[in-house]
mmCIF file with all atom_site columns, C-alpha atoms and ligand atoms in Angstrom:
data_model
loop_
_atom_site.group_PDB
_atom_site.id
_atom_site.type_symbol
_atom_site.label_atom_id
_atom_site.label_alt_id
_atom_site.label_comp_id
_atom_site.label_asym_id
_atom_site.label_entity_id
_atom_site.label_seq_id
_atom_site.pdbx_PDB_ins_code
_atom_site.Cartn_x
_atom_site.Cartn_y
_atom_site.Cartn_z
_atom_site.occupancy
_atom_site.B_iso_or_equiv
_atom_site.pdbx_formal_charge
_atom_site.auth_seq_id
_atom_site.auth_comp_id
_atom_site.auth_asym_id
_atom_site.auth_atom_id
_atom_site.pdbx_PDB_model_num
ATOM   1   C  CA  . UNK A 1 1   ? 0.000   0.000   0.000   1.00 0.00 ? 16  UNK A CA  1
ATOM   2   C  CA  . UNK A 1 2   ? 0.930   3.629   -0.404  1.00 0.00 ? 17  UNK A CA  1
ATOM   3   C  CA  . UNK A 1 3   ? 0.813   5.142   3.087   1.00 0.00 ? 18  UNK A CA  1
ATOM   4   C  CA  . UNK A 1 4   ? 1.049   8.757   4.256   1.00 0.00 ? 19  UNK A CA  1
ATOM   5   C  CA  . UNK A 1 5   ? 2.586   9.014   7.725   1.00 0.00 ? 20  UNK A CA  1
ATOM   6   C  CA  . UNK A 1 6   ? 2.313   12.434  9.362   1.00 0.00 ? 21  UNK A CA  1
ATOM   7   C  CA  . UNK A 1 7   ? 4.225   12.525  12.638  1.00 0.00 ? 22  UNK A CA  1
ATOM   8   C  CA  . UNK A 1 8   ? 6.455   15.280  13.997  1.00 0.00 ? 23  UNK A CA  1
ATOM   9   C  CA  . UNK A 1 9   ? 8.344   13.112  16.498  1.00 0.00 ? 24  UNK A CA  1
ATOM   10  C  CA  . UNK A 1 10  ? 11.332  11.856  14.591  1.00 0.00 ? 25  UNK A CA  1
ATOM   11  C  CA  . UNK A 1 11  ? 12.080  9.170   17.233  1.00 0.00 ? 26  UNK A CA  1
ATOM   12  C  CA  . UNK A 1 12  ? 8.694   7.612   16.566  1.00 0.00 ? 27  UNK A CA  1
ATOM   13  C  CA  . UNK A 1 13  ? 8.344   8.355   12.855  1.00 0.00 ? 28  UNK A CA  1
ATOM   14  C  CA  . UNK A 1 14  ? 11.595  6.737   11.720  1.00 0.00 ? 29  UNK A CA  1
ATOM   15  C  CA  . UNK A 1 15  ? 11.045  3.297   13.311  1.00 0.00 ? 30  UNK A CA  1
ATOM   16  C  CA  . UNK A 1 16  ? 7.396   3.446   12.256  1.00 0.00 ? 31  UNK A CA  1
ATOM   17  C  CA  . UNK A 1 17  ? 8.330   4.151   8.650   1.00 0.00 ? 32  UNK A CA  1
ATOM   18  C  CA  . UNK A 1 18  ? 10.925  1.355   8.749   1.00 0.00 ? 33  UNK A CA  1
ATOM   19  C  CA  . UNK A 1 19  ? 8.532   -1.231  10.154  1.00 0.00 ? 34  UNK A CA  1
ATOM   20  C  CA  . UNK A 1 20  ? 5.820   -0.347  7.611   1.00 0.00 ? 35  UNK A CA  1
ATOM   21  C  CA  . UNK A 1 21  ? 8.378   -0.508  4.811   1.00 0.00 ? 36  UNK A CA  1
ATOM   22  C  CA  . UNK A 1 22  ? 9.418   -3.917  6.128   1.00 0.00 ? 37  UNK A CA  1
ATOM   23  C  CA  . UNK A 1 23  ? 5.840   -5.068  5.508   1.00 0.00 ? 38  UNK A CA  1
ATOM   24  C  CA  . UNK A 1 24  ? 6.226   -4.020  1.854   1.00 0.00 ? 39  UNK A CA  1
ATOM   25  C  CA  . UNK A 1 25  ? 4.491   -0.635  2.050   1.00 0.00 ? 40  UNK A CA  1
ATOM   26  C  CA  . UNK A 1 26  ? 5.642   2.514   0.322   1.00 0.00 ? 41  UNK A CA  1
ATOM   27  C  CA  . UNK A 1 27  ? 5.604   5.196   3.010   1.00 0.00 ? 42  UNK A CA  1
ATOM   28  C  CA  . UNK A 1 28  ? 5.729   8.968   2.601   1.00 0.00 ? 43  UNK A CA  1
ATOM   29  C  CA  . UNK A 1 29  ? 6.675   10.532  5.909   1.00 0.00 ? 44  UNK A CA  1
ATOM   30  C  CA  . UNK A 1 30  ? 6.100   14.235  6.538   1.00 0.00 ? 45  UNK A CA  1
ATOM   31  C  CA  . UNK A 1 31  ? 6.279   16.102  9.864   1.00 0.00 ? 46  UNK A CA  1
ATOM   32  C  CA  . UNK A 1 32  ? 3.986   19.045  9.151   1.00 0.00 ? 47  UNK A CA  1
ATOM   33  C  CA  . UNK A 1 33  ? 0.208   19.156  8.752   1.00 0.00 ? 48  UNK A CA  1
ATOM   34  C  CA  . UNK A 1 34  ? 0.150   21.791  6.007   1.00 0.00 ? 49  UNK A CA  1
ATOM   35  C  CA  . UNK A 1 35  ? 2.687   19.930  3.904   1.00 0.00 ? 50  UNK A CA  1
ATOM   36  C  CA  . UNK A 1 36  ? 0.712   16.727  4.514   1.00 0.00 ? 51  UNK A CA  1
ATOM   37  C  CA  . UNK A 1 37  ? -2.375  18.395  3.076   1.00 0.00 ? 52  UNK A CA  1
ATOM   38  C  CA  . UNK A 1 38  ? -0.455  19.363  -0.080  1.00 0.00 ? 53  UNK A CA  1
ATOM   39  C  CA  . UNK A 1 39  ? 0.661   15.742  -0.413  1.00 0.00 ? 54  UNK A CA  1
ATOM   40  C  CA  . UNK A 1 40  ? -2.919  14.535  0.022   1.00 0.00 ? 55  UNK A CA  1
ATOM   41  C  CA  . UNK A 1 41  ? -4.052  16.783  -2.815  1.00 0.00 ? 56  UNK A CA  1
ATOM   42  C  CA  . UNK A 1 42  ? -1.475  15.414  -5.233  1.00 0.00 ? 57  UNK A CA  1
ATOM   43  C  CA  . UNK A 1 43  ? -0.970  11.744  -4.300  1.00 0.00 ? 58  UNK A CA  1
ATOM   44  C  CA  . UNK A 1 44  ? -3.529  8.959   -4.076  1.00 0.00 ? 59  UNK A CA  1
ATOM   45  C  CA  . UNK A 1 45  ? -2.862  7.242   -0.738  1.00 0.00 ? 60  UNK A CA  1
ATOM   46  C  CA  . UNK A 1 46  ? -4.347  3.916   0.310   1.00 0.00 ? 61  UNK A CA  1
ATOM   47  C  CA  . UNK A 1 47  ? -4.080  4.658   4.023   1.00 0.00 ? 62  UNK A CA  1
ATOM   48  C  CA  . UNK A 1 48  ? -3.185  7.620   6.277   1.00 0.00 ? 63  UNK A CA  1
ATOM   49  C  CA  . UNK A 1 49  ? -1.597  7.648   9.720   1.00 0.00 ? 64  UNK A CA  1
ATOM   50  C  CA  . UNK A 1 50  ? -1.925  11.063  11.377  1.00 0.00 ? 65  UNK A CA  1
ATOM   51  C  CA  . UNK A 1 51  ? -0.537  12.198  14.672  1.00 0.00 ? 66  UNK A CA  1
ATOM   52  C  CA  . UNK A 1 52  ? -3.078  14.388  16.487  1.00 0.00 ? 67  UNK A CA  1
ATOM   53  C  CA  . UNK A 1 53  ? -0.818  17.296  17.492  1.00 0.00 ? 68  UNK A CA  1
ATOM   54  C  CA  . UNK A 1 54  ? 1.226   18.539  14.561  1.00 0.00 ? 69  UNK A CA  1
ATOM   55  C  CA  . UNK A 1 55  ? 2.747   21.810  13.434  1.00 0.00 ? 70  UNK A CA  1
ATOM   56  C  CA  . UNK A 1 56  ? 0.775   23.510  10.642  1.00 0.00 ? 71  UNK A CA  1
ATOM   57  C  CA  . UNK A 1 57  ? -2.479  21.565  10.951  1.00 0.00 ? 72  UNK A CA  1
ATOM   58  C  CA  . UNK A 1 58  ? -3.656  18.921  13.433  1.00 0.00 ? 73  UNK A CA  1
ATOM   59  C  CA  . UNK A 1 59  ? -4.410  15.323  12.530  1.00 0.00 ? 74  UNK A CA  1
ATOM   60  C  CA  . UNK A 1 60  ? -8.057  16.035  13.370  1.00 0.00 ? 75  UNK A CA  1
ATOM   61  C  CA  . UNK A 1 61  ? -8.155  18.959  10.918  1.00 0.00 ? 76  UNK A CA  1
ATOM   62  C  CA  . UNK A 1 62  ? -6.504  16.850  8.227   1.00 0.00 ? 77  UNK A CA  1
ATOM   63  C  CA  . UNK A 1 63  ? -9.062  14.086  8.725   1.00 0.00 ? 78  UNK A CA  1
ATOM   64  C  CA  . UNK A 1 64  ? -11.997 16.527  8.630   1.00 0.00 ? 79  UNK A CA  1
ATOM   65  C  CA  . UNK A 1 65  ? -10.706 18.168  5.451   1.00 0.00 ? 80  UNK A CA  1
ATOM   66  C  CA  . UNK A 1 66  ? -10.319 14.751  3.816   1.00 0.00 ? 81  UNK A CA  1
ATOM   67  C  CA  . UNK A 1 67  ? -13.857 13.731  4.730   1.00 0.00 ? 82  UNK A CA  1
ATOM   68  C  CA  . UNK A 1 68  ? -15.218 17.096  3.513   1.00 0.00 ? 83  UNK A CA  1
ATOM   69  C  CA  . UNK A 1 69  ? -13.861 16.138  0.101   1.00 0.00 ? 84  UNK A CA  1
ATOM   70  C  CA  . UNK A 1 70  ? -15.705 12.800  0.365   1.00 0.00 ? 85  UNK A CA  1
ATOM   71  C  CA  . UNK A 1 71  ? -12.389 10.975  0.521   1.00 0.00 ? 86  UNK A CA  1
ATOM   72  C  CA  . UNK A 1 72  ? -12.882 7.605   2.243   1.00 0.00 ? 87  UNK A CA  1
ATOM   73  C  CA  . UNK A 1 73  ? -9.201  6.670   2.630   1.00 0.00 ? 88  UNK A CA  1
ATOM   74  C  CA  . UNK A 1 74  ? -8.836  4.963   6.040   1.00 0.00 ? 89  UNK A CA  1
ATOM   75  C  CA  . UNK A 1 75  ? -7.273  7.174   8.704   1.00 0.00 ? 90  UNK A CA  1
ATOM   76  C  CA  . UNK A 1 76  ? -5.515  5.911   11.821  1.00 0.00 ? 91  UNK A CA  1
ATOM   77  C  CA  . UNK A 1 77  ? -5.013  8.641   14.447  1.00 0.00 ? 92  UNK A CA  1
ATOM   78  C  CA  . UNK A 1 78  ? -2.066  8.557   16.825  1.00 0.00 ? 93  UNK A CA  1
ATOM   79  C  CA  . UNK A 1 79  ? -2.120  10.522  20.010  1.00 0.00 ? 94  UNK A CA  1
ATOM   80  C  CA  . UNK A 1 80  ? -0.816  10.832  23.525  1.00 0.00 ? 95  UNK A CA  1
ATOM   81  C  CA  . UNK A 1 81  ? -4.291  11.839  24.679  1.00 0.00 ? 96  UNK A CA  1
ATOM   82  C  CA  . UNK A 1 82  ? -6.349  9.053   26.182  1.00 0.00 ? 97  UNK A CA  1
ATOM   83  C  CA  . UNK A 1 83  ? -9.299  10.758  27.848  1.00 0.00 ? 98  UNK A CA  1
ATOM   84  C  CA  . UNK A 1 84  ? -12.559 9.146   26.657  1.00 0.00 ? 99  UNK A CA  1
ATOM   85  C  CA  . UNK A 1 85  ? -13.891 12.459  25.277  1.00 0.00 ? 100 UNK A CA  1
ATOM   86  C  CA  . UNK A 1 86  ? -10.743 12.785  23.166  1.00 0.00 ? 101 UNK A CA  1
ATOM   87  C  CA  . UNK A 1 87  ? -11.421 9.425   21.571  1.00 0.00 ? 102 UNK A CA  1
ATOM   88  C  CA  . UNK A 1 88  ? -14.897 10.641  20.707  1.00 0.00 ? 103 UNK A CA  1
ATOM   89  C  CA  . UNK A 1 89  ? -13.507 13.813  19.095  1.00 0.00 ? 104 UNK A CA  1
ATOM   90  C  CA  . UNK A 1 90  ? -10.988 11.704  17.172  1.00 0.00 ? 105 UNK A CA  1
ATOM   91  C  CA  . UNK A 1 91  ? -13.535 9.263   15.814  1.00 0.00 ? 106 UNK A CA  1
ATOM   92  C  CA  . UNK A 1 92  ? -16.131 11.997  15.194  1.00 0.00 ? 107 UNK A CA  1
ATOM   93  C  CA  . UNK A 1 93  ? -13.656 13.779  12.944  1.00 0.00 ? 108 UNK A CA  1
ATOM   94  C  CA  . UNK A 1 94  ? -13.952 10.840  10.566  1.00 0.00 ? 109 UNK A CA  1
ATOM   95  C  CA  . UNK A 1 95  ? -10.918 8.804   11.648  1.00 0.00 ? 110 UNK A CA  1
ATOM   96  C  CA  . UNK A 1 96  ? -11.409 5.034   11.381  1.00 0.00 ? 111 UNK A CA  1
ATOM   97  C  CA  . UNK A 1 97  ? -9.237  4.027   14.289  1.00 0.00 ? 112 UNK A CA  1
ATOM   98  C  CA  . UNK A 1 98  ? -7.338  5.515   17.175  1.00 0.00 ? 113 UNK A CA  1
ATOM   99  C  CA  . UNK A 1 99  ? -4.118  4.448   18.839  1.00 0.00 ? 114 UNK A CA  1
ATOM   100 C  CA  . UNK A 1 100 ? -2.819  5.931   22.096  1.00 0.00 ? 115 UNK A CA  1
ATOM   101 C  CA  . UNK A 1 101 ? 0.914   6.501   22.535  1.00 0.00 ? 116 UNK A CA  1
ATOM   102 C  CA  . UNK A 1 102 ? 3.003   4.740   23.595  1.00 0.00 ? 117 UNK A CA  1
ATOM   103 C  CA  . UNK A 1 103 ? 1.814   1.767   21.600  1.00 0.00 ? 118 UNK A CA  1
ATOM   104 C  CA  . UNK A 1 104 ? 3.247   -1.551  20.589  1.00 0.00 ? 119 UNK A CA  1
ATOM   105 C  CA  . UNK A 1 105 ? 4.493   -1.701  16.978  1.00 0.00 ? 120 UNK A CA  1
ATOM   106 C  CA  . UNK A 1 106 ? 2.876   -5.126  16.546  1.00 0.00 ? 121 UNK A CA  1
ATOM   107 C  CA  . UNK A 1 107 ? -0.461  -3.595  17.520  1.00 0.00 ? 122 UNK A CA  1
ATOM   108 C  CA  . UNK A 1 108 ? -0.015  -0.759  15.044  1.00 0.00 ? 123 UNK A CA  1
ATOM   109 C  CA  . UNK A 1 109 ? 0.685   -3.252  12.255  1.00 0.00 ? 124 UNK A CA  1
ATOM   110 C  CA  . UNK A 1 110 ? -2.383  -5.272  13.221  1.00 0.00 ? 125 UNK A CA  1
ATOM   111 C  CA  . UNK A 1 111 ? -4.529  -2.111  13.085  1.00 0.00 ? 126 UNK A CA  1
ATOM   112 C  CA  . UNK A 1 112 ? -3.068  -1.211  9.690   1.00 0.00 ? 127 UNK A CA  1
ATOM   113 C  CA  . UNK A 1 113 ? -3.875  -4.712  8.403   1.00 0.00 ? 128 UNK A CA  1
ATOM   114 C  CA  . UNK A 1 114 ? -7.415  -4.487  9.793   1.00 0.00 ? 129 UNK A CA  1
ATOM   115 C  CA  . UNK A 1 115 ? -7.961  -1.106  8.120   1.00 0.00 ? 130 UNK A CA  1
ATOM   116 C  CA  . UNK A 1 116 ? -6.543  -2.354  4.818   1.00 0.00 ? 131 UNK A CA  1
ATOM   117 C  CA  . UNK A 1 117 ? -9.123  -5.152  4.771   1.00 0.00 ? 132 UNK A CA  1
ATOM   118 C  CA  . UNK A 1 118 ? -11.836 -2.475  4.544   1.00 0.00 ? 133 UNK A CA  1
ATOM   119 C  CA  . UNK A 1 119 ? -10.411 -1.245  1.233   1.00 0.00 ? 134 UNK A CA  1
ATOM   120 C  CA  . UNK A 1 120 ? -12.009 -3.351  -1.543  1.00 0.00 ? 135 UNK A CA  1
ATOM   121 C  CA  . UNK A 1 121 ? -8.765  -3.496  -3.535  1.00 0.00 ? 136 UNK A CA  1
ATOM   122 C  CA  . UNK A 1 122 ? -6.801  -4.792  -0.554  1.00 0.00 ? 137 UNK A CA  1
ATOM   123 C  CA  . UNK A 1 123 ? -9.178  -7.414  0.819   1.00 0.00 ? 138 UNK A CA  1
ATOM   124 C  CA  . UNK A 1 124 ? -7.340  -10.408 -0.639  1.00 0.00 ? 139 UNK A CA  1
ATOM   125 C  CA  . UNK A 1 125 ? -4.069  -11.535 0.917   1.00 0.00 ? 140 UNK A CA  1
ATOM   126 C  CA  . UNK A 1 126 ? -3.227  -13.396 -2.295  1.00 0.00 ? 141 UNK A CA  1
ATOM   127 C  CA  . UNK A 1 127 ? -3.452  -11.661 -5.646  1.00 0.00 ? 142 UNK A CA  1
ATOM   128 C  CA  . UNK A 1 128 ? -3.572  -13.686 -8.831  1.00 0.00 ? 143 UNK A CA  1
ATOM   129 C  CA  . UNK A 1 129 ? -3.374  -13.067 -12.531 1.00 0.00 ? 144 UNK A CA  1
ATOM   130 C  CA  . UNK A 1 130 ? -3.205  -15.865 -15.115 1.00 0.00 ? 145 UNK A CA  1
ATOM   131 C  CA  . UNK A 1 131 ? -0.731  -18.397 -13.644 1.00 0.00 ? 146 UNK A CA  1
ATOM   132 C  CA  . UNK A 1 132 ? 0.928   -15.791 -11.439 1.00 0.00 ? 147 UNK A CA  1
ATOM   133 C  CA  . UNK A 1 133 ? 0.226   -15.435 -7.749  1.00 0.00 ? 148 UNK A CA  1
ATOM   134 C  CA  . UNK A 1 134 ? 1.461   -12.948 -5.165  1.00 0.00 ? 149 UNK A CA  1
ATOM   135 C  CA  . UNK A 1 135 ? 1.316   -13.521 -1.432  1.00 0.00 ? 150 UNK A CA  1
ATOM   136 C  CA  . UNK A 1 136 ? 1.149   -10.010 0.040   1.00 0.00 ? 151 UNK A CA  1
ATOM   137 C  CA  . UNK A 1 137 ? 1.992   -11.212 3.538   1.00 0.00 ? 152 UNK A CA  1
ATOM   138 C  CA  . UNK A 1 138 ? 5.275   -12.892 2.595   1.00 0.00 ? 153 UNK A CA  1
ATOM   139 C  CA  . UNK A 1 139 ? 6.126   -10.805 -0.527  1.00 0.00 ? 154 UNK A CA  1
ATOM   140 C  CA  . UNK A 1 140 ? 6.600   -14.082 -2.392  1.00 0.00 ? 155 UNK A CA  1
ATOM   141 C  CA  . UNK A 1 141 ? 5.437   -14.564 -5.977  1.00 0.00 ? 156 UNK A CA  1
ATOM   142 C  CA  . UNK A 1 142 ? 4.542   -17.911 -7.536  1.00 0.00 ? 157 UNK A CA  1
ATOM   143 C  CA  . UNK A 1 143 ? 4.422   -18.754 -11.210 1.00 0.00 ? 158 UNK A CA  1
ATOM   144 C  CA  . UNK A 1 144 ? 4.046   -22.250 -12.585 1.00 0.00 ? 159 UNK A CA  1
ATOM   145 C  CA  . UNK A 1 145 ? 5.669   -24.347 -9.885  1.00 0.00 ? 160 UNK A CA  1
ATOM   146 C  CA  . UNK A 1 146 ? 8.289   -21.764 -9.068  1.00 0.00 ? 161 UNK A CA  1
ATOM   147 C  CA  . UNK A 1 147 ? 8.666   -19.730 -5.905  1.00 0.00 ? 162 UNK A CA  1
ATOM   148 C  CA  . UNK A 1 148 ? 9.942   -16.269 -6.745  1.00 0.00 ? 163 UNK A CA  1
ATOM   149 C  CA  . UNK A 1 149 ? 11.298  -14.154 -3.883  1.00 0.00 ? 164 UNK A CA  1
ATOM   150 C  CA  . UNK A 1 150 ? 10.940  -10.411 -4.474  1.00 0.00 ? 165 UNK A CA  1
ATOM   151 C  CA  . UNK A 1 151 ? 12.645  -7.400  -2.990  1.00 0.00 ? 166 UNK A CA  1
ATOM   152 C  CA  . UNK A 1 152 ? 10.496  -4.541  -1.724  1.00 0.00 ? 167 UNK A CA  1
ATOM   153 C  CA  . UNK A 1 153 ? 10.368  -2.462  -4.915  1.00 0.00 ? 168 UNK A CA  1
ATOM   154 C  CA  . UNK A 1 154 ? 9.731   -5.542  -7.077  1.00 0.00 ? 169 UNK A CA  1
ATOM   155 C  CA  . UNK A 1 155 ? 6.937   -6.542  -4.705  1.00 0.00 ? 170 UNK A CA  1
ATOM   156 C  CA  . UNK A 1 156 ? 5.382   -3.057  -4.771  1.00 0.00 ? 171 UNK A CA  1
ATOM   157 C  CA  . UNK A 1 157 ? 5.528   -2.904  -8.558  1.00 0.00 ? 172 UNK A CA  1
ATOM   158 C  CA  . UNK A 1 158 ? 3.973   -6.344  -8.969  1.00 0.00 ? 173 UNK A CA  1
ATOM   159 C  CA  . UNK A 1 159 ? 1.319   -5.513  -6.369  1.00 0.00 ? 174 UNK A CA  1
ATOM   160 C  CA  . UNK A 1 160 ? 0.445   -2.349  -8.295  1.00 0.00 ? 175 UNK A CA  1
ATOM   161 C  CA  . UNK A 1 161 ? 0.072   -4.330  -11.553 1.00 0.00 ? 176 UNK A CA  1
ATOM   162 C  CA  . UNK A 1 162 ? -2.014  -7.032  -9.894  1.00 0.00 ? 177 UNK A CA  1
ATOM   163 C  CA  . UNK A 1 163 ? -4.380  -4.499  -8.377  1.00 0.00 ? 178 UNK A CA  1
ATOM   164 C  CA  . UNK A 1 164 ? -4.902  -2.972  -11.822 1.00 0.00 ? 179 UNK A CA  1
ATOM   165 C  CA  . UNK A 1 165 ? -4.877  -5.962  -14.189 1.00 0.00 ? 180 UNK A CA  1
ATOM   166 C  CA  . UNK A 1 166 ? -5.205  -5.062  -17.861 1.00 0.00 ? 181 UNK A CA  1
ATOM   167 C  CA  . UNK A 1 167 ? -4.899  -1.332  -17.146 1.00 0.00 ? 182 UNK A CA  1
ATOM   168 C  CA  . UNK A 1 168 ? -2.143  0.804   -18.561 1.00 0.00 ? 183 UNK A CA  1
ATOM   169 C  CA  . UNK A 1 169 ? -0.099  2.326   -15.749 1.00 0.00 ? 184 UNK A CA  1
ATOM   170 C  CA  . UNK A 1 170 ? 1.787   5.490   -16.629 1.00 0.00 ? 185 UNK A CA  1
ATOM   171 C  CA  . UNK A 1 171 ? 5.409   6.027   -15.608 1.00 0.00 ? 186 UNK A CA  1
ATOM   172 C  CA  . UNK A 1 172 ? 4.203   8.798   -13.293 1.00 0.00 ? 187 UNK A CA  1
ATOM   173 C  CA  . UNK A 1 173 ? 1.709   6.508   -11.563 1.00 0.00 ? 188 UNK A CA  1
ATOM   174 C  CA  . UNK A 1 174 ? 4.394   3.886   -11.016 1.00 0.00 ? 189 UNK A CA  1
ATOM   175 C  CA  . UNK A 1 175 ? 6.913   6.450   -9.820  1.00 0.00 ? 190 UNK A CA  1
ATOM   176 C  CA  . UNK A 1 176 ? 4.483   7.986   -7.321  1.00 0.00 ? 191 UNK A CA  1
ATOM   177 C  CA  . UNK A 1 177 ? 3.538   4.570   -5.952  1.00 0.00 ? 192 UNK A CA  1
ATOM   178 C  CA  . UNK A 1 178 ? 7.030   3.158   -5.604  1.00 0.00 ? 193 UNK A CA  1
ATOM   179 C  CA  . UNK A 1 179 ? 9.139   6.113   -4.662  1.00 0.00 ? 194 UNK A CA  1
ATOM   180 C  CA  . UNK A 1 180 ? 8.829   7.909   -1.360  1.00 0.00 ? 195 UNK A CA  1
ATOM   181 C  CA  . UNK A 1 181 ? 9.167   11.580  -0.429  1.00 0.00 ? 196 UNK A CA  1
ATOM   182 C  CA  . UNK A 1 182 ? 12.869  12.421  -0.242  1.00 0.00 ? 197 UNK A CA  1
ATOM   183 C  CA  . UNK A 1 183 ? 13.968  9.685   -2.643  1.00 0.00 ? 198 UNK A CA  1
ATOM   184 C  CA  . UNK A 1 184 ? 15.286  11.103  -5.900  1.00 0.00 ? 199 UNK A CA  1
ATOM   185 C  CA  . UNK A 1 185 ? 14.949  8.522   -8.626  1.00 0.00 ? 200 UNK A CA  1
ATOM   186 C  CA  . UNK A 1 186 ? 16.973  8.825   -11.844 1.00 0.00 ? 201 UNK A CA  1
ATOM   187 C  CA  . UNK A 1 187 ? 15.158  9.314   -15.113 1.00 0.00 ? 202 UNK A CA  1
ATOM   188 C  CA  . UNK A 1 188 ? 15.460  5.727   -16.363 1.00 0.00 ? 203 UNK A CA  1
ATOM   189 C  CA  . UNK A 1 189 ? 14.554  4.147   -13.030 1.00 0.00 ? 204 UNK A CA  1
ATOM   190 C  CA  . UNK A 1 190 ? 11.115  2.862   -14.058 1.00 0.00 ? 205 UNK A CA  1
ATOM   191 C  CA  . UNK A 1 191 ? 12.456  1.092   -17.145 1.00 0.00 ? 206 UNK A CA  1
ATOM   192 C  CA  . UNK A 1 192 ? 15.165  -0.468  -14.971 1.00 0.00 ? 207 UNK A CA  1
ATOM   193 C  CA  . UNK A 1 193 ? 12.641  -1.595  -12.370 1.00 0.00 ? 208 UNK A CA  1
ATOM   194 C  CA  . UNK A 1 194 ? 10.407  -3.104  -15.058 1.00 0.00 ? 209 UNK A CA  1
ATOM   195 C  CA  . UNK A 1 195 ? 13.416  -4.977  -16.439 1.00 0.00 ? 210 UNK A CA  1
ATOM   196 C  CA  . UNK A 1 196 ? 14.162  -6.432  -13.005 1.00 0.00 ? 211 UNK A CA  1
ATOM   197 C  CA  . UNK A 1 197 ? 10.567  -7.533  -12.521 1.00 0.00 ? 212 UNK A CA  1
ATOM   198 C  CA  . UNK A 1 198 ? 10.414  -9.141  -15.978 1.00 0.00 ? 213 UNK A CA  1
ATOM   199 C  CA  . UNK A 1 199 ? 13.583  -11.077 -15.200 1.00 0.00 ? 214 UNK A CA  1
ATOM   200 C  CA  . UNK A 1 200 ? 11.846  -12.522 -12.149 1.00 0.00 ? 215 UNK A CA  1
ATOM   201 C  CA  . UNK A 1 201 ? 8.326   -13.242 -13.364 1.00 0.00 ? 216 UNK A CA  1
ATOM   202 C  CA  . UNK A 1 202 ? 8.485   -13.425 -17.171 1.00 0.00 ? 217 UNK A CA  1
ATOM   203 C  CA  . UNK A 1 203 ? 11.878  -14.835 -18.145 1.00 0.00 ? 218 UNK A CA  1
ATOM   204 C  CA  . UNK A 1 204 ? 11.663  -18.547 -18.960 1.00 0.00 ? 219 UNK A CA  1
ATOM   205 C  CA  . UNK A 1 205 ? 7.867   -18.568 -19.145 1.00 0.00 ? 220 UNK A CA  1
ATOM   206 C  CA  . UNK A 1 206 ? 6.034   -18.966 -22.460 1.00 0.00 ? 221 UNK A CA  1
ATOM   207 C  CA  . UNK A 1 207 ? 3.567   -16.107 -21.939 1.00 0.00 ? 222 UNK A CA  1
ATOM   208 C  CA  . UNK A 1 208 ? 4.989   -12.709 -20.912 1.00 0.00 ? 223 UNK A CA  1
ATOM   209 C  CA  . UNK A 1 209 ? 2.759   -10.749 -18.528 1.00 0.00 ? 224 UNK A CA  1
ATOM   210 C  CA  . UNK A 1 210 ? 4.411   -7.320  -18.367 1.00 0.00 ? 225 UNK A CA  1
ATOM   211 C  CA  . UNK A 1 211 ? 3.943   -5.346  -21.572 1.00 0.00 ? 226 UNK A CA  1
ATOM   212 C  CA  . UNK A 1 212 ? 5.253   -1.977  -22.660 1.00 0.00 ? 227 UNK A CA  1
ATOM   213 C  CA  . UNK A 1 213 ? 2.677   0.382   -24.091 1.00 0.00 ? 228 UNK A CA  1
ATOM   214 C  CA  . UNK A 1 214 ? 4.917   2.670   -26.086 1.00 0.00 ? 229 UNK A CA  1
ATOM   215 C  CA  . UNK A 1 215 ? 4.776   6.332   -25.137 1.00 0.00 ? 230 UNK A CA  1
ATOM   216 C  CA  . UNK A 1 216 ? 2.268   5.658   -22.351 1.00 0.00 ? 231 UNK A CA  1
ATOM   217 C  CA  . UNK A 1 217 ? 3.482   3.163   -19.776 1.00 0.00 ? 232 UNK A CA  1
ATOM   218 C  CA  . UNK A 1 218 ? 3.113   -0.509  -18.900 1.00 0.00 ? 233 UNK A CA  1
ATOM   219 C  CA  . UNK A 1 219 ? 0.342   -3.031  -18.623 1.00 0.00 ? 234 UNK A CA  1
ATOM   220 C  CA  . UNK A 1 220 ? -0.131  -6.486  -17.105 1.00 0.00 ? 235 UNK A CA  1
ATOM   221 C  CA  . UNK A 1 221 ? -1.784  -8.766  -19.615 1.00 0.00 ? 236 UNK A CA  1
ATOM   222 C  CA  . UNK A 1 222 ? -1.618  -12.370 -20.766 1.00 0.00 ? 237 UNK A CA  1
ATOM   223 C  CA  . UNK A 1 223 ? -2.240  -11.423 -24.368 1.00 0.00 ? 238 UNK A CA  1
ATOM   224 C  CA  . UNK A 1 224 ? 0.096   -9.025  -26.114 1.00 0.00 ? 239 UNK A CA  1
HETATM 225 CA CA1 . CA  B 2 .   ? 2.952   15.441  17.682  1.00 0.00 ? 308 CA  B CA1 1
#
């Protein structure tokens, strides 16, 4: 998933980003509410994690603004507040879940998994297309009788294709999904990443699945 993490405590944000990345997610981390809002206007996130108290704009304000735009992206609020009335304010703002600091990382991951199951596209733990299968929990792909281990970017790229089978994905769409804020990819990076993925899932198989649509982008299909 593409996740927006808005947290101004570096000591919490960095391990959080790392642990989410370890689960295969692409995580944009920003520490300011106003900047987060700009990101939300330009990038399509699958899930948001907002700290309550933030410089620029609070997590509550961010959630309310999202809901005012009829955006249903799941929001998990993080906060040090734990008075019952605060929970009510948090959930009334339109947040889907609420986690009080300090929390256990395993619990946060469980909440993220639970929220992801509410997103129609992310309900299945195993994604399939033709004879290809991807286990999103283990980041392992299967084709024919072969087990194909993937690194994080390969996994994210294949996941993106499998969630949009048959659709043409532009280079920009792929770049936004795979690369995180602060990473500066080189111009030919998408072509290189596609090459790596093809080597893993297409090479040696009779029917190629990843196709180039010249001048537009790439498409997963079992007929050229
Ligand atoms: Ca804070």
